[in-house]
Coordinates of C-alpha atoms (C1' of nucleotides) in Angstrom, one line a residue:
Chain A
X191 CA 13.5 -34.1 -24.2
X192 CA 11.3 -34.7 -27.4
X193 CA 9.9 -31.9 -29.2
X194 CA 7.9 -32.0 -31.8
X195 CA 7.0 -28.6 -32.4
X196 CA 7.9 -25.8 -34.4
X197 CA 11.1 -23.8 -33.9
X198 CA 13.4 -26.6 -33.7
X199 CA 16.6 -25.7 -35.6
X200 CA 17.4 -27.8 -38.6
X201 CA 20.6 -29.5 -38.0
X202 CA 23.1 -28.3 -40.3
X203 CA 24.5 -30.2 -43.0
X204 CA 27.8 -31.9 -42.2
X205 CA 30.0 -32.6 -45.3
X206 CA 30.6 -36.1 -44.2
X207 CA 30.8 -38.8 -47.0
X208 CA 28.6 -41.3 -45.4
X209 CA 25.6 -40.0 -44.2
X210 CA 24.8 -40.0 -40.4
X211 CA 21.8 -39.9 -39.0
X212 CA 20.5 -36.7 -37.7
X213 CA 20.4 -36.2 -34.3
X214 CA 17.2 -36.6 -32.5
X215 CA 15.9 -33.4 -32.3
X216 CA 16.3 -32.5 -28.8
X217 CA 16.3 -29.1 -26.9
X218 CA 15.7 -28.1 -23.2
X219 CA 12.6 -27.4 -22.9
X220 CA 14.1 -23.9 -21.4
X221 CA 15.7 -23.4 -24.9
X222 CA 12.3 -23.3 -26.6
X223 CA 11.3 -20.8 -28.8
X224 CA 7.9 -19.9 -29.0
X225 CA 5.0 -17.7 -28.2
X226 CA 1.5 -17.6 -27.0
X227 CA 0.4 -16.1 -30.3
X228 CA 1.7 -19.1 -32.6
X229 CA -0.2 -21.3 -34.7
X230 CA 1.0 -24.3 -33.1
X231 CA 2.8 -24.7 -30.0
X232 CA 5.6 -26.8 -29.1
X233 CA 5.5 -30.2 -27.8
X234 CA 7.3 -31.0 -24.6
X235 CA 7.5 -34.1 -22.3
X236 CA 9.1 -31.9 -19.5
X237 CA 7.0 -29.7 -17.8
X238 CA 7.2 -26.5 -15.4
X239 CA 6.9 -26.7 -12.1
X240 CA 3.9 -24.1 -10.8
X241 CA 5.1 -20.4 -10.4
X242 CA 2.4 -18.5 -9.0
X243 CA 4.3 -15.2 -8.6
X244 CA 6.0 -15.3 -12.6
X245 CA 7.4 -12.1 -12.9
X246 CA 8.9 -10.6 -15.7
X247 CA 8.7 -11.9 -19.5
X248 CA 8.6 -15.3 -19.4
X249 CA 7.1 -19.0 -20.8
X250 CA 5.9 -21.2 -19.1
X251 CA 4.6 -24.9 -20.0
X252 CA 2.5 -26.5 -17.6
X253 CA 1.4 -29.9 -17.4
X254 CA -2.8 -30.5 -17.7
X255 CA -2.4 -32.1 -13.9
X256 CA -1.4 -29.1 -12.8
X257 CA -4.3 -28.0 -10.9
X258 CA -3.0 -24.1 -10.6
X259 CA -2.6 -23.6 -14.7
X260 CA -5.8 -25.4 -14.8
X261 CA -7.3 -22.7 -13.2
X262 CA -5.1 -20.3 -14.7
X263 CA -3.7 -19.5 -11.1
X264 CA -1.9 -16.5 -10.2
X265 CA -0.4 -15.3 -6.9
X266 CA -0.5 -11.4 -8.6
X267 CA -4.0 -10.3 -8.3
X268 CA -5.0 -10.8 -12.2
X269 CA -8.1 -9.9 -13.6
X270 CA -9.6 -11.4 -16.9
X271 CA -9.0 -9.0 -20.4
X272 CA -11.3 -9.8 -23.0
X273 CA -8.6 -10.0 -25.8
X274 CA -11.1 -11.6 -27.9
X275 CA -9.3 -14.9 -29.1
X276 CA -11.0 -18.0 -27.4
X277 CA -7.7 -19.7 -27.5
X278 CA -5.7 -17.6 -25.5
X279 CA -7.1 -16.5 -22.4
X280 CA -5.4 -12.5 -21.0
X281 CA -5.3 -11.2 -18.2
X282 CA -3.6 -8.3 -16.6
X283 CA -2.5 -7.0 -13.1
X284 CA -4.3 -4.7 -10.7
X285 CA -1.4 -4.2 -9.1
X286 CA -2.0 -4.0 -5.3
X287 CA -3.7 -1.8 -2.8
X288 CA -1.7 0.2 -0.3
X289 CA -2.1 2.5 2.6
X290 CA -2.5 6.2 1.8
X291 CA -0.3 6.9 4.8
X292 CA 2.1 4.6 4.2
X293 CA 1.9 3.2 7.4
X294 CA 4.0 0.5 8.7
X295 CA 2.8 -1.9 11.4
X296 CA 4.7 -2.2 14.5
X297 CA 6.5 -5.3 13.1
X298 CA 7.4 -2.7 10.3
X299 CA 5.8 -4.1 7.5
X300 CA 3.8 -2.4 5.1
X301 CA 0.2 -2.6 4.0
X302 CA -0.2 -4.8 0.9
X303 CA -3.2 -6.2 0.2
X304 CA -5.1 -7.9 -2.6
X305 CA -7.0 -6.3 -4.7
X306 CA -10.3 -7.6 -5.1
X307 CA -10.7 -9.3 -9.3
X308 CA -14.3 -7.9 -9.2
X309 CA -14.9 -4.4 -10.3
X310 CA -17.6 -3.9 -7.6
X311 CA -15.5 -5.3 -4.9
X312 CA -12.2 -3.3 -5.7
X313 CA -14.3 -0.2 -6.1
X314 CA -15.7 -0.8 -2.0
X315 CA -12.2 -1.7 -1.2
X316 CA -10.8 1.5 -2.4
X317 CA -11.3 4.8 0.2
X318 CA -11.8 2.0 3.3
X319 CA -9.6 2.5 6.4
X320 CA -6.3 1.1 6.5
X321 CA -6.9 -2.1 8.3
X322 CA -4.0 -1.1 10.5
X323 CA -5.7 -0.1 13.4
X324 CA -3.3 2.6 14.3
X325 CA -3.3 4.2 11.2
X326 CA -6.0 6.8 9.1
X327 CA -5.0 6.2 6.1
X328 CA -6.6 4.6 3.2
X329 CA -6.7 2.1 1.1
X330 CA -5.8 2.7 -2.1
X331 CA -4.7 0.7 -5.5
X332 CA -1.3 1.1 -7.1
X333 CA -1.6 0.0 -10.6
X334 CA 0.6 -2.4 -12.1
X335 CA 2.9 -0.9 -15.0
X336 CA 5.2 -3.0 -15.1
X337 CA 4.8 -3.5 -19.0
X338 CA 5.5 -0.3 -20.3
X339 CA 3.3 1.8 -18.4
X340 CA 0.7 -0.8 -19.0
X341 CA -0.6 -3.6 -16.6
X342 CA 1.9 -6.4 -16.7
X343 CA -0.3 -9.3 -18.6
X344 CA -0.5 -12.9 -18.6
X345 CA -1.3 -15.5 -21.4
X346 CA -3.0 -18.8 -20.5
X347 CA -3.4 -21.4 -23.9
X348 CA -4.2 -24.8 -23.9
X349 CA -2.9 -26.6 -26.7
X350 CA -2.0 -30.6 -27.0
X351 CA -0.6 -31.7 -23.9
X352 CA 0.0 -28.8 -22.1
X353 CA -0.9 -25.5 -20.4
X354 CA 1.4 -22.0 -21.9
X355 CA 1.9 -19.3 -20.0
X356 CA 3.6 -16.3 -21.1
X357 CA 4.0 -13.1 -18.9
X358 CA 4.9 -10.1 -20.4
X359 CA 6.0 -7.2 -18.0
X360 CA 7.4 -7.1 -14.9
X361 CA 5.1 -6.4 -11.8
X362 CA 6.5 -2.8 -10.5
X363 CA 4.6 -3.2 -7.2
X364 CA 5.0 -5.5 -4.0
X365 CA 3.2 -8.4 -3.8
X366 CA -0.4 -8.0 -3.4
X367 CA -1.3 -10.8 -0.1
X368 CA -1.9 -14.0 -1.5
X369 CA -5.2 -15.1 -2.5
X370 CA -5.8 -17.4 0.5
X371 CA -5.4 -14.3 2.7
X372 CA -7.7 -12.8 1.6
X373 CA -10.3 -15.2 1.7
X374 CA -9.8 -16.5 5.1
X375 CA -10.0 -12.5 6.0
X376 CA -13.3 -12.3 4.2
X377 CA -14.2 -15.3 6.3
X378 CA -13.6 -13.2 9.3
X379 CA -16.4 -11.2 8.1
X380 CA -14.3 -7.7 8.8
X381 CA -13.7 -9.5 12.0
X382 CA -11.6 -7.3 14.0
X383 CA -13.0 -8.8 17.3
X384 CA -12.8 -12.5 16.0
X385 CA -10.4 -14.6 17.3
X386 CA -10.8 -17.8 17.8
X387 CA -11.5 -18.2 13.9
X388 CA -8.7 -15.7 12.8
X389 CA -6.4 -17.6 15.5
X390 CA -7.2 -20.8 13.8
X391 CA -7.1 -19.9 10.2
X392 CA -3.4 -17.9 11.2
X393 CA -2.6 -21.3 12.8
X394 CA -3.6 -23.0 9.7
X395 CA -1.7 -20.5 7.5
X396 CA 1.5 -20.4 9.7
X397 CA 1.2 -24.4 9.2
X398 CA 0.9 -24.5 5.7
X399 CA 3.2 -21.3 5.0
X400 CA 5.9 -23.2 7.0
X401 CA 5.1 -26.3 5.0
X402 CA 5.4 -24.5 1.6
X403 CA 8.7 -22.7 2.7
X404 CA 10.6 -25.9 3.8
X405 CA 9.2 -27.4 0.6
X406 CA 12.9 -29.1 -1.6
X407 CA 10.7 -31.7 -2.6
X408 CA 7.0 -33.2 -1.9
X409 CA 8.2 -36.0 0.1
X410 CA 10.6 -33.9 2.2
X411 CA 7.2 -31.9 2.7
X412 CA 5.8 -34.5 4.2
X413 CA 8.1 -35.7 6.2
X414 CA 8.3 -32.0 7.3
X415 CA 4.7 -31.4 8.1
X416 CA 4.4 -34.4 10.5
X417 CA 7.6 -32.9 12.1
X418 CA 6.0 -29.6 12.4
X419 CA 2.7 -31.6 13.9
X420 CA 4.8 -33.2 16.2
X421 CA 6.9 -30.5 17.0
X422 CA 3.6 -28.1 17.6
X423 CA 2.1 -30.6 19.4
X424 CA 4.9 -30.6 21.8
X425 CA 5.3 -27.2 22.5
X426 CA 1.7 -27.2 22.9
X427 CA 1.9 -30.0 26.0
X428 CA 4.5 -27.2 27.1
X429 CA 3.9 -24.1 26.9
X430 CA 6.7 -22.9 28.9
X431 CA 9.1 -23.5 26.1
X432 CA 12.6 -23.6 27.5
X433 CA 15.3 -21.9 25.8
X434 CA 16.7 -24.8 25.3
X435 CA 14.4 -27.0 23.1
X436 CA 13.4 -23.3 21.4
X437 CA 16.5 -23.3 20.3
X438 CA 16.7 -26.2 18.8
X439 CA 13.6 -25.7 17.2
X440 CA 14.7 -22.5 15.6
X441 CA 18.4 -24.3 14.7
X442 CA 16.1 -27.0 12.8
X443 CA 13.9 -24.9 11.0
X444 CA 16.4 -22.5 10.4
X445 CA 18.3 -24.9 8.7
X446 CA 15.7 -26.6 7.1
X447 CA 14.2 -23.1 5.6
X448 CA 18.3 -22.3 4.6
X449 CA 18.2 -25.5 2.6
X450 CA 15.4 -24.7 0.7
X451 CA 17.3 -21.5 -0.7
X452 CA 19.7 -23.1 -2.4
X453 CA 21.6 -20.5 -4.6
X454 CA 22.1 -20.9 -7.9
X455 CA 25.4 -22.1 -9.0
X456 CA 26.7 -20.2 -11.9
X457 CA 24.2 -17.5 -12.0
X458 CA 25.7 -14.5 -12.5
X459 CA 25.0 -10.6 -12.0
X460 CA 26.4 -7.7 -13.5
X461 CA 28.3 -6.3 -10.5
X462 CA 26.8 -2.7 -11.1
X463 CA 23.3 -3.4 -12.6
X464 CA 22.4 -5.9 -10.3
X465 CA 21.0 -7.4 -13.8
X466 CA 21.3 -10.9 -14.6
X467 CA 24.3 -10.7 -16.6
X468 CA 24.6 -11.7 -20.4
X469 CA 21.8 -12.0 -21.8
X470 CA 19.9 -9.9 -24.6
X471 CA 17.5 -11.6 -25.1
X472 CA 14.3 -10.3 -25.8
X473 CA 13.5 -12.6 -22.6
X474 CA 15.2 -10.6 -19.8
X475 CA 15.0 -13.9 -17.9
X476 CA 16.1 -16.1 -20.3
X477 CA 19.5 -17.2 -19.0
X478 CA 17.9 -17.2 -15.3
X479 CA 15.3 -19.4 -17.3
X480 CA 18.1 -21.3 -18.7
X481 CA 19.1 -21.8 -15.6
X482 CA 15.7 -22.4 -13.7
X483 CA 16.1 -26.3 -15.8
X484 CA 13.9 -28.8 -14.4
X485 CA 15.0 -27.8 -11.0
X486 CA 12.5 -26.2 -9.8
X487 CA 13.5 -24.7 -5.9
X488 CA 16.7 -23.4 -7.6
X489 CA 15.3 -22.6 -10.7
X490 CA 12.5 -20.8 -9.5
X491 CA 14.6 -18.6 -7.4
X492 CA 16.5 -18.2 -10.5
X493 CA 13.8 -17.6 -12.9
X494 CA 12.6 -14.8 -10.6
X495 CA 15.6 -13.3 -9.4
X496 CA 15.8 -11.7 -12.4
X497 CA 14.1 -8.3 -13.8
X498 CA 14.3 -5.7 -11.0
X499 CA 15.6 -5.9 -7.7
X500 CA 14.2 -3.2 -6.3
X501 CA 11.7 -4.7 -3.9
X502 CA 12.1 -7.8 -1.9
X503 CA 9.6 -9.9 -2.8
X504 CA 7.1 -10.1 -0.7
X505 CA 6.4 -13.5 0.6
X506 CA 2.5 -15.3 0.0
X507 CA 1.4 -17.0 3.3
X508 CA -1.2 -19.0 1.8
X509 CA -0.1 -20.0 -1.2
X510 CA 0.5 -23.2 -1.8
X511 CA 3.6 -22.8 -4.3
X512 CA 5.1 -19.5 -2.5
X513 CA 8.3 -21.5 -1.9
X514 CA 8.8 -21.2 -5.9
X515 CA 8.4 -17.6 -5.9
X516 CA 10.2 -15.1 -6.4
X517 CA 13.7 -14.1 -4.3
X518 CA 15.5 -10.7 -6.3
X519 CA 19.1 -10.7 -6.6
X520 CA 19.4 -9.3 -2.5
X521 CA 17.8 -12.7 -1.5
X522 CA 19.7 -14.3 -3.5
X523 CA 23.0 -13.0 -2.4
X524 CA 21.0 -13.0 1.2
X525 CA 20.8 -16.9 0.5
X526 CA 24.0 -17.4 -0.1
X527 CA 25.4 -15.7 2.8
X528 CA 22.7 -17.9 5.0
X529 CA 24.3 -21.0 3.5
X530 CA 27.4 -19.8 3.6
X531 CA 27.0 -19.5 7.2
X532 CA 25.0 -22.7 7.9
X533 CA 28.0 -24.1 6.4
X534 CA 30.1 -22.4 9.3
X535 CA 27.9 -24.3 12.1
X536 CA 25.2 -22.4 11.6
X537 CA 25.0 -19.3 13.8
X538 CA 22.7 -18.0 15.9
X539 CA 19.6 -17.4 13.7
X540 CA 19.7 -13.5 14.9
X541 CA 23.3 -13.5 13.0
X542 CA 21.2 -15.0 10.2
X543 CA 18.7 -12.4 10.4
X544 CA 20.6 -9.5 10.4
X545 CA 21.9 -10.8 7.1
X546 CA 18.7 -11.4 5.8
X547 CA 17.4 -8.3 6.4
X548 CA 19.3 -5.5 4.4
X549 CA 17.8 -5.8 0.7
X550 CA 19.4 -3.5 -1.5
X551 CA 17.6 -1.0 -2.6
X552 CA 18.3 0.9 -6.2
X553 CA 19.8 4.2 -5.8
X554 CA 17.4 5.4 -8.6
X555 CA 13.8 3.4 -8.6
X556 CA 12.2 4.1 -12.0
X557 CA 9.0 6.0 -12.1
X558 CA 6.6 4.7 -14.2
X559 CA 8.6 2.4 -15.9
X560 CA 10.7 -0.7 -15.0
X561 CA 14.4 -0.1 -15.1
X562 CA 14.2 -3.7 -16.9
X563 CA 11.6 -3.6 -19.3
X564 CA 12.4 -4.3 -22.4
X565 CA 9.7 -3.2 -24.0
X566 CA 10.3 -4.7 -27.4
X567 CA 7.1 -6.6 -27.1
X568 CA 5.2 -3.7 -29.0
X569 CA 2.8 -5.7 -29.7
X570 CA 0.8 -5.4 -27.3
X571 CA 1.7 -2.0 -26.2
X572 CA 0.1 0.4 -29.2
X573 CA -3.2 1.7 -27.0
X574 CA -2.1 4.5 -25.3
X575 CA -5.9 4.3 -23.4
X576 CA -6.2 5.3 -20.0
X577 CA -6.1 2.1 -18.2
X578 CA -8.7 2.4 -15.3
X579 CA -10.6 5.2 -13.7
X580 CA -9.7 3.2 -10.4
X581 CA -6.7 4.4 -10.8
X582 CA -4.8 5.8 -7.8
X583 CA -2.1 7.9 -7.2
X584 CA 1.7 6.0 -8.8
X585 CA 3.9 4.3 -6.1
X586 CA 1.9 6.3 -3.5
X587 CA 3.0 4.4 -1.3
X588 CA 6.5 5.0 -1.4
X589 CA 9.0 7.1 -1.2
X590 CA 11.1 8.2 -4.6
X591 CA 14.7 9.0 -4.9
X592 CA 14.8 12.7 -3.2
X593 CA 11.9 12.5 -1.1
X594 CA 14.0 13.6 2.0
X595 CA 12.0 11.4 3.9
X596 CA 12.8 9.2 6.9
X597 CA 13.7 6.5 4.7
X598 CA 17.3 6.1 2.9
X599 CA 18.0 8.1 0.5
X600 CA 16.7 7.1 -2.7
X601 CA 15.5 3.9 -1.1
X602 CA 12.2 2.3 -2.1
X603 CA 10.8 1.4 1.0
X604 CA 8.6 -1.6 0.0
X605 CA 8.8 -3.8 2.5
X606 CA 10.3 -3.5 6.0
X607 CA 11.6 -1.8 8.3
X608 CA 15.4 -2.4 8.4
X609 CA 15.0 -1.4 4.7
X610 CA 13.7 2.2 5.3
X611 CA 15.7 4.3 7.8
X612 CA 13.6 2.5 10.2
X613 CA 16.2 2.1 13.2
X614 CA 17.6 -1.3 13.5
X615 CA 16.9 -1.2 17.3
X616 CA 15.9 -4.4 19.2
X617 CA 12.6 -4.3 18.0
X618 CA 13.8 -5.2 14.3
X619 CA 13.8 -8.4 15.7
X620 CA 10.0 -8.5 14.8
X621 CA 11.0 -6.7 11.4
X622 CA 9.3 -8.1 8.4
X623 CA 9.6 -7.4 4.8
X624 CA 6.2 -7.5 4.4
X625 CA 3.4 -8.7 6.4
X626 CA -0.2 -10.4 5.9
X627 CA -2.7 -8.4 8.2
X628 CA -4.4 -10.5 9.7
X629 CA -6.2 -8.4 11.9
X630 CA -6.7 -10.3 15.1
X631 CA -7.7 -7.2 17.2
X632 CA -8.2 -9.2 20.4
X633 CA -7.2 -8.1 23.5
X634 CA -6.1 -11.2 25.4
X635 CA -4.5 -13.8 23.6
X636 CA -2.9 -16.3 26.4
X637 CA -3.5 -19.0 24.5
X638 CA -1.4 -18.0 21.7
X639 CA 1.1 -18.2 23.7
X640 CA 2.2 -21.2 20.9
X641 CA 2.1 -19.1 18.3
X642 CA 4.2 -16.9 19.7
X643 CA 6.8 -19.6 21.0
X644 CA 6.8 -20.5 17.2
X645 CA 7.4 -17.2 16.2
X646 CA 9.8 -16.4 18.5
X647 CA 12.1 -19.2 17.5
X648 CA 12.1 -17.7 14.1
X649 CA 12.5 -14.0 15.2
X650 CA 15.5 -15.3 16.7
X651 CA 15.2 -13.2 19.9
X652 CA 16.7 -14.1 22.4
X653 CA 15.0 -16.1 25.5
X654 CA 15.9 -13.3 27.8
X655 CA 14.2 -11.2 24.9
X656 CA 11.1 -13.8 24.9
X657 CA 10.5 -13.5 28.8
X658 CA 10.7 -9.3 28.4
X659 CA 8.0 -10.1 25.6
X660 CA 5.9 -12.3 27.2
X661 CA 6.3 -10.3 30.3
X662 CA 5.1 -7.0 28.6
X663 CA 2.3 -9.2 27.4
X664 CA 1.0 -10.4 30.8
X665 CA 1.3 -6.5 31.6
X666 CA -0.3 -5.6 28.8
X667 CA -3.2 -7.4 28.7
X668 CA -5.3 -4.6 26.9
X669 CA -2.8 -4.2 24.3
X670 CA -4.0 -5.3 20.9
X671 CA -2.4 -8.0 18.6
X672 CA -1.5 -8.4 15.0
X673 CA -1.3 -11.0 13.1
X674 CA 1.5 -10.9 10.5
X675 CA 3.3 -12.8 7.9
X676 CA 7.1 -12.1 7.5
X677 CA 8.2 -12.0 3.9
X678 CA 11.3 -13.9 4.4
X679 CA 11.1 -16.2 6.9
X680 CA 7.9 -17.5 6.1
X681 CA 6.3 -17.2 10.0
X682 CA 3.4 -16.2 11.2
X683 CA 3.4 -13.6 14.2
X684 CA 1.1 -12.2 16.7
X685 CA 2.4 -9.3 17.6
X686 CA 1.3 -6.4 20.0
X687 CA 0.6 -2.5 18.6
X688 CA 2.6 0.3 18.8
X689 CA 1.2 0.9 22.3
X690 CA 3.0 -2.3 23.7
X691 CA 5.1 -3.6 20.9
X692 CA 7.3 0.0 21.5
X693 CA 7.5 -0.7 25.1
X694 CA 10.4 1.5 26.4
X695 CA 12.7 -1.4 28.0
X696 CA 12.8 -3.0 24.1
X697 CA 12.0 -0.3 21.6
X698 CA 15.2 1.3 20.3
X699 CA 15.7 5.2 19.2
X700 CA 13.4 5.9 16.6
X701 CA 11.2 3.7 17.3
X702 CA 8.8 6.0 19.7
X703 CA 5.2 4.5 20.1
X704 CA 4.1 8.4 18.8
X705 CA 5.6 7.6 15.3
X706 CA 4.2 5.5 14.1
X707 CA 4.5 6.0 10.7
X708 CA 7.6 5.5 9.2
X709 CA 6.9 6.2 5.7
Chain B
dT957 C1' -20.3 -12.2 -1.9
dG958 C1' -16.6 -12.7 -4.7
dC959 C1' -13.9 -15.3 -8.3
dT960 C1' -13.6 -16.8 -12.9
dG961 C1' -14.3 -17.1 -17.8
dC962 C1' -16.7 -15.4 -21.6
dG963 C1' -18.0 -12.1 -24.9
dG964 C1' -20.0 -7.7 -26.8
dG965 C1' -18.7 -3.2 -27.2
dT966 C1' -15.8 1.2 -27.2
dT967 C1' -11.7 3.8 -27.7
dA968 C1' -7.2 5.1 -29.4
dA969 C1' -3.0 4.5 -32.0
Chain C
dT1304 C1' -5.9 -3.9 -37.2
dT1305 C1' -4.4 -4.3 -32.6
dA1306 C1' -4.6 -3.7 -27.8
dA1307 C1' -6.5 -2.0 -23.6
dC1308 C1' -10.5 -1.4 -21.2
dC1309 C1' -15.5 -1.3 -19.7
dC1310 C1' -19.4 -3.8 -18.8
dG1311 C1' -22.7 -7.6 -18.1
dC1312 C1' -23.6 -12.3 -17.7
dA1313 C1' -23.4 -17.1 -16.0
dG1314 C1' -21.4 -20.7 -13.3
dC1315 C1' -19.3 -21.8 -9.2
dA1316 C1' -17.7 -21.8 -4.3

DNA sequence: TGCTGCGGGTTAA
DNA sequence: TTAACCCGCAGCA
């Protein structure tokens, strides 16, 4: 690569007799130094892929044809900062809005939505009923301070040929839903009795979630989605899915979702930390960004692996670049077990699972302040303002080391339920580390009978496991249905409540339809 | 109705 | 001076 920017280092002199020609000045574009605040900005000819879910400090330089940085795009729910410099455009988290009761949802994922950007909105989100049906809690909004007590901010400058993005913080929340959840809910119009739209959107999301998380490259995508069509399609002229070609489905998109979480050669983590190892840079990332190259499903694994692993992160069902996102060191290592056993045949995806879902947890969560933040960025840390009189209660929703709650000791229960003391009974096989509500409320739901055929290949039960569910579903033909989003596996499920989802011939110990709330 | 960008203004260190 | 934040406005979907 070509730079012509600024902080190129000079080449140092070499006491030759004949002079040689300096050596084009060439630099990884991930070796650049530079800043939002600079007078000029480097010039690059390499570009970033799109990371809508950046966490921690890092650069970014995104091409003008990138639609995303165009828009200044941003899986984290960021809302505009008047910094008052018309070159450099702020903005800073609002963290994500949680259930007062900490409720889980049969699938045992927690309550994470987006906060609304508006002011007017968040304020009528705030106070309003958990929309887990079972549960009285309320919705309320952890703040991001992931930068030093302080929102977690992002910069967004134009300059030449390219689109900067610097993040400084790192988000000490889940993952608020994705944006496109939360539209297509608003389409519902607080539709809790709507189905036909809110099966067709989830359809539509599960489609294009699937799509995103099989995504190595944009023409493997395609080829993917018309193998998804065709696949759906299929299943849909038979419904009674035998075991046989659900199988296969779930040994082909298992596979094809293990591929896309290629670990990262020759990234390495300090064995006791969990940290990325060797690097002091100012730019916790900056070896993971070193690494993250122009390879972006890798890198991007890589580049957010890094900063905290604390929460698994939580998985955006409608984003369209989710399969860049982030993946903390457990994934990672979770990764490399999954390919580690593809390589061995690849197992039954239940074997898979149960890898997959154990995210380490830190013994000791920071309160208030990342365990990772550097915090040498004082420059944009000397108000000591109060940030928002929205402000709710810190990590309300979860449960700090000494709690003496259900959960693990010390365990920050973000995300699912295998990761809290949630029992890993048979109904983990609908555990999720995190879920998009999607609230489809309906009572009957026969004809999702494909979406649950898709899901249940990827919740790897078993087809004896299937006909028990599907069974319990003909009996319970009252029983009410979610619609979630697992964090890790990238499906879509319609699930029943606790009423019917905690039916006594599948729910393990622990998992008793009156306790709902695991938290 | 909500998102986004912009910009004036306030507050505190 | 700097940074965080509040608020209102306009354009847009």
């Amino acid at each position: 690569m070509v730079l012509n920017g600024m902080n190129i280092p000079m080449p140092m002199p070499v006491p030759v007799p004949v002079p040689v020609p300096s050596p084009p000045a060439t630099k990884s574009r991930v070796q650049i130094d530079w800043d939002i605040n600079d007078s000029k900005m480097p010039t690059v000819v390499e570009f970033d892929e799109f990371n809508d879910w950046a966490n921690g400090h890092c650069r970014l330089i995104y091409g003008h044809q990138s639609d995303e940085a165009r828009k200044h795009a941003s899986g984290w729910a960021m809302r505009n900062t008047n910094n008052h410099n018309v070159n450099i455009l702020k903005k800073s988290c609002l963290g994500v809005l949680l259930c007062s009761a900490k409720c889980k949802l049969p699938n045992g994922a927690s309550v994470h939505l987006r906060p609304a950007i508006c002011d007017k909105a968040r304020r009528k989100q705030q106070g309003k009923q958990c929309p887990n049906r079972n549960c009285n809690g309320r919705l309320e909004i952890q703040a991001c301070r992931g930068h030093c007590g302080y929102p977690v901010t992002h910069f967004w400058r134009r300059d030449g040929n390219g689109i900067y993005f610097q993040a400084k913080g790192t988000h000490d929340h889940p993952r608020p839903e994705a944006k496109g959840s939360t539209e297509a809910r608003r389409l519902l119009a607080g539709g809790r009795r709507v189905r036909s739209l809110a099966v067709m959107l989830a359809r539509d999301a599960a489609l294009s979630d699937k799509l995103c998380s099989l995504r190595p490259s944009k023409r493997q995508a395609k080829t993917q989605l018309l193998q998804e069509t065709a696949s759906k399609r299929k299943r849909m002229e038979v419904p009674q899915a035998p075991s046989q070609e659900l199988q296969g489905a779930t040994a082909t998109t298992a596979a094809a979702y293990l591929s896309t979480s290629t670990p990262i050669p020759g990234l390495k983590f300090d064995q006791q930390s969990g940290y990325p190892a060797g690097n002091g840079s100012q730019w916790c990332g900056g070896d993971l960004y070193t690494t993250y190259g122009g390879k972006q499903e890798a890198g991007a694994g890589a580049y957010d692996t890094g900063m905290y692993n604390g929460y698994s992160m939580l998985h955006s069902p409608l984003s369209s670049h989710s399969s860049t996102g982030s993946y903390y060191q457990d994934n990672l290592q979770q990764h490399q077990q999954q390919q580690h056993q593809v390589q061995l045949q690849l197992p039954s995806v239940q074997e898979t699972m149960n890898v997959n879902y154990e995210p380490a947890m830190p013994a000791s969560y920071p309160c208030g302040m990342p365990l990772y933040e550097s915090c040498d960025d004082t420059s944009s840390l000397t108000s000591s303002s109060g940030y928002s009189s929205e402000d709710y209660s810190y990590f309300n929703g979860y449960n700090l080391p000494g709690s003496g709650s259900g959960l693990g000791s010390g365990s920050l229960d973000v995300s699912g339920g295998a990761v809290s003391g949630h029992n890993p009974s048979a109904q983990d096989s609908f555990y999720t580390t995190s879920s998009e509500i999607f609230s489809v409320f309906e009572s009957t739901l026969n004809d999702a009978g494909v979406f649950y055929d898709e899901a249940a290949a990827y919740q790897q039960t078993s087809y004896h496991q299937q006909q028990q569910q599907q069974q319990h579903q003909q009996q319970d033909a009252a029983a009410d249905y979610y619609y979630s989003n697992t964090g890790v596996d990238n499906v879509w499920n319609i699930q029943m409540d606790a009423a019917s989802a905690y039916h006594p011939s599948t729910a393990g110990a622990g998992a008793a339809p009156t306790d709902p709330i695991y938290c």
